[in-house]
Amino acid sequence: MPSEFDIIRQYFTLKQNRSDVILGVGDDAAILDISKHPQQQLVQSTDTLIAGVHFPEDTSAQDIAYKALAVNLSDMAAMGAEPAWFTLAITLPDDNPEWLKAFSESLAAISAKYNLQLIGGDTTRGAFLSLSITISGFVAENKALTRSKAKVGDSVYVSGTLGDAALALAAWRKECLIANEYSEYLYQRLNRPTPQVELGLLLRDYATSCIDVSDGLIADLGHITEQSAVGASVVFENIPLSEAFNSSLTDNALKAPLVLAGGDDYELCFTVSKSKQDKFNQLIKEKNLLVTCIGEIESHTGVRCSLNNQDIDILEPGYNHFEN
Ligand code: ADP
Ligand code: MG
């Protein structure tokens, strides 16, 4: 039976050495050299993932590690911050060494890719697997992207495609079928979302507001409109959908709910002012970025969405943990 300390030493002490980490995993706390980041502001956020709530219970250890980091990196992306460090509080139902090894290797791989260092955490045993990550990053003074500065007349954009992860989840729940040829792609979109960190950094010079789409487009754009005291109109036909989504979805009644209220895409939704739009569109072309204008900020309240020039009823808002 390995002790908690064996587990920490073996699986949570990753071989990483950012120059701004004076002391990482192993002491009572980490020591970080913030003087390495002059004129920068520290950006922090926490996201928890619970088995059966945030990922299906049969998700692999590799995918769980990936997703836990990806959703936290996505919050950094949405703020326009450059990720630096994270802590991991993990509750394990058992100490399965194969599971821990696979988890640890995947955690090391994705954190290396983003130059992100694991600097500490907490390891406990409990009935359900649960992970809570606190991530820290840096942004130049007053350059962070927030939800509160969208203005009437700004264009609303979204990165990537929407609905893929929600479609995969619906298929996993046997609420619909997806064709074999698209199954792998769609499950990857659910289990291995790509955090839009690079895009977030670029947006610092263009976007007036930004959020990552974790709970569904309408709900998340709704956070921008509410905190900016504006409204938004979205044209459904303009929302980018993947070929896998379009080709796999057989039940047309599911389309709008999946695209508008389906969570887990971790794309960025953001606004760009009219005055910067030409330059921004030029940048999109130059960098070959997949971002699409889907609507506009208006003076009414709330988020409207039209299809064939008719408002569509938005029934399900986004995922709400405290809803019955
Ligand atoms: P303490 O009892 O002083 O709180 P712990 O025994 O909880 O310390 O942790 C010992 C060290 O291991 C600390 O540096 C802590 O940050 C680190 N640690 C514990 N669990 C994890 C984990 N899951 N991932 C990364 N570091 C961890
Ligand atoms: Mg201590």
Tab-separated table of N, CA and C and ligand atoms in Angstrom, residues 4-5 7-9 11-13 24-30 86-90 107 118-124, ligand 1:
chain	number	residue	atom	x	y	z
A	4	GLU	N	0.336	8.319	0.945
A	4	GLU	CA	0.014	9.561	0.234
A	4	GLU	C	1.305	10.213	-0.277
A	5	PHE	N	2.366	10.097	0.529
A	5	PHE	CA	3.630	10.758	0.145
A	5	PHE	C	4.304	10.042	-1.016
A	7	ILE	N	2.671	8.475	-3.330
A	7	ILE	CA	1.866	8.858	-4.510
A	7	ILE	C	2.298	10.236	-5.000
A	8	ILE	N	2.459	11.165	-4.084
A	8	ILE	CA	2.875	12.515	-4.477
A	8	ILE	C	4.245	12.476	-5.154
A	9	ARG	N	5.165	11.734	-4.533
A	9	ARG	CA	6.520	11.685	-5.076
A	9	ARG	C	6.541	11.026	-6.452
A	11	TYR	N	3.910	10.327	-8.651
A	11	TYR	CA	3.016	10.726	-9.744
A	11	TYR	C	2.772	12.231	-9.860
A	12	PHE	N	3.031	12.965	-8.810
A	12	PHE	CA	2.711	14.396	-8.868
A	12	PHE	C	3.939	15.288	-8.748
A	13	THR	N	5.103	14.667	-8.787
A	13	THR	CA	6.325	15.460	-8.822
A	13	THR	C	6.870	15.342	-10.250
A	24	GLY	N	9.006	24.047	-5.839
A	24	GLY	CA	7.745	23.467	-6.323
A	24	GLY	C	7.172	22.457	-5.353
A	25	VAL	N	6.734	21.312	-5.862
A	25	VAL	CA	6.117	20.265	-5.041
A	25	VAL	C	7.114	19.743	-4.002
A	26	GLY	N	6.675	19.528	-2.759
A	26	GLY	CA	7.518	18.857	-1.766
A	26	GLY	C	7.651	19.563	-0.437
A	27	ASP	N	7.372	20.859	-0.396
A	27	ASP	CA	7.461	21.560	0.893
A	27	ASP	C	6.049	21.918	1.354
A	28	ASP	N	5.954	22.757	2.370
A	28	ASP	CA	4.620	23.131	2.833
A	28	ASP	C	3.899	24.014	1.828
A	29	ALA	N	4.657	24.711	1.015
A	29	ALA	CA	4.053	25.570	-0.013
A	29	ALA	C	5.100	25.844	-1.092
A	30	ALA	N	4.630	26.298	-2.211
A	30	ALA	CA	5.540	26.633	-3.311
A	30	ALA	C	6.039	28.068	-3.145
A	86	PHE	N	0.264	25.684	-11.974
A	86	PHE	CA	-1.021	25.194	-11.445
A	86	PHE	C	-0.807	24.338	-10.214
A	87	THR	N	-1.854	24.275	-9.392
A	87	THR	CA	-1.877	23.332	-8.271
A	87	THR	C	-3.003	22.344	-8.540
A	88	LEU	N	-2.873	21.161	-7.993
A	88	LEU	CA	-3.849	20.096	-8.236
A	88	LEU	C	-4.301	19.490	-6.913
A	89	ALA	N	-5.578	19.666	-6.582
A	89	ALA	CA	-6.148	18.976	-5.423
A	89	ALA	C	-6.944	17.807	-5.970
A	90	ILE	N	-6.520	16.619	-5.644
A	90	ILE	CA	-7.165	15.428	-6.215
A	90	ILE	C	-7.702	14.509	-5.122
A	107	LEU	N	-0.746	14.325	-17.727
A	107	LEU	CA	-0.641	15.636	-17.079
A	107	LEU	C	0.698	16.300	-17.441
A	118	LEU	N	3.434	22.235	-12.548
A	118	LEU	CA	2.683	21.792	-11.365
A	118	LEU	C	3.510	22.151	-10.131
A	119	ILE	N	2.979	23.032	-9.291
A	119	ILE	CA	3.781	23.545	-8.179
A	119	ILE	C	3.302	23.072	-6.809
A	120	GLY	N	2.207	22.274	-6.789
A	120	GLY	CA	1.748	21.797	-5.492
A	120	GLY	C	0.335	21.287	-5.586
A	121	GLY	N	-0.224	20.929	-4.445
A	121	GLY	CA	-1.590	20.433	-4.460
A	121	GLY	C	-1.935	19.718	-3.184
A	122	ASP	N	-2.902	18.825	-3.293
A	122	ASP	CA	-3.354	18.075	-2.137
A	122	ASP	C	-3.880	16.736	-2.638
A	123	THR	N	-3.601	15.663	-1.891
A	123	THR	CA	-4.016	14.336	-2.325
A	123	THR	C	-4.827	13.690	-1.212
A	124	THR	N	-6.067	13.348	-1.532
A	124	THR	CA	-6.944	12.765	-0.520
A	124	THR	C	-7.670	11.556	-1.102
B	1	ADP	P1	0.993	19.474	4.017
B	1	ADP	O1	0.651	18.334	4.906
B	1	ADP	O2	2.113	20.306	4.487
B	1	ADP	O3	-0.188	20.265	3.586
B	1	ADP	P2	0.970	17.641	1.892
B	1	ADP	O4	1.378	16.370	2.478
B	1	ADP	O5	-0.483	17.835	1.604
B	1	ADP	O6	1.569	18.814	2.686
B	1	ADP	O7	1.759	17.827	0.530
B	1	ADP	C1	3.145	17.709	0.473
B	1	ADP	C2	3.639	18.388	-0.753
B	1	ADP	O8	3.134	17.739	-1.907
B	1	ADP	C3	3.219	19.849	-0.889
B	1	ADP	O9	4.262	20.547	-1.529
B	1	ADP	C4	2.014	19.779	-1.769
B	1	ADP	O10	1.827	20.983	-2.468
B	1	ADP	C5	2.392	18.639	-2.683
B	1	ADP	N1	1.213	17.900	-3.216
B	1	ADP	C6	0.300	17.169	-2.543
B	1	ADP	N2	-0.585	16.619	-3.376
B	1	ADP	C7	-0.259	17.032	-4.622
B	1	ADP	C8	-0.807	16.830	-5.913
B	1	ADP	N3	-1.894	16.087	-6.117
B	1	ADP	N4	-0.181	17.434	-6.953
B	1	ADP	C9	0.896	18.197	-6.758
B	1	ADP	N5	1.478	18.402	-5.579
B	1	ADP	C10	0.908	17.855	-4.510
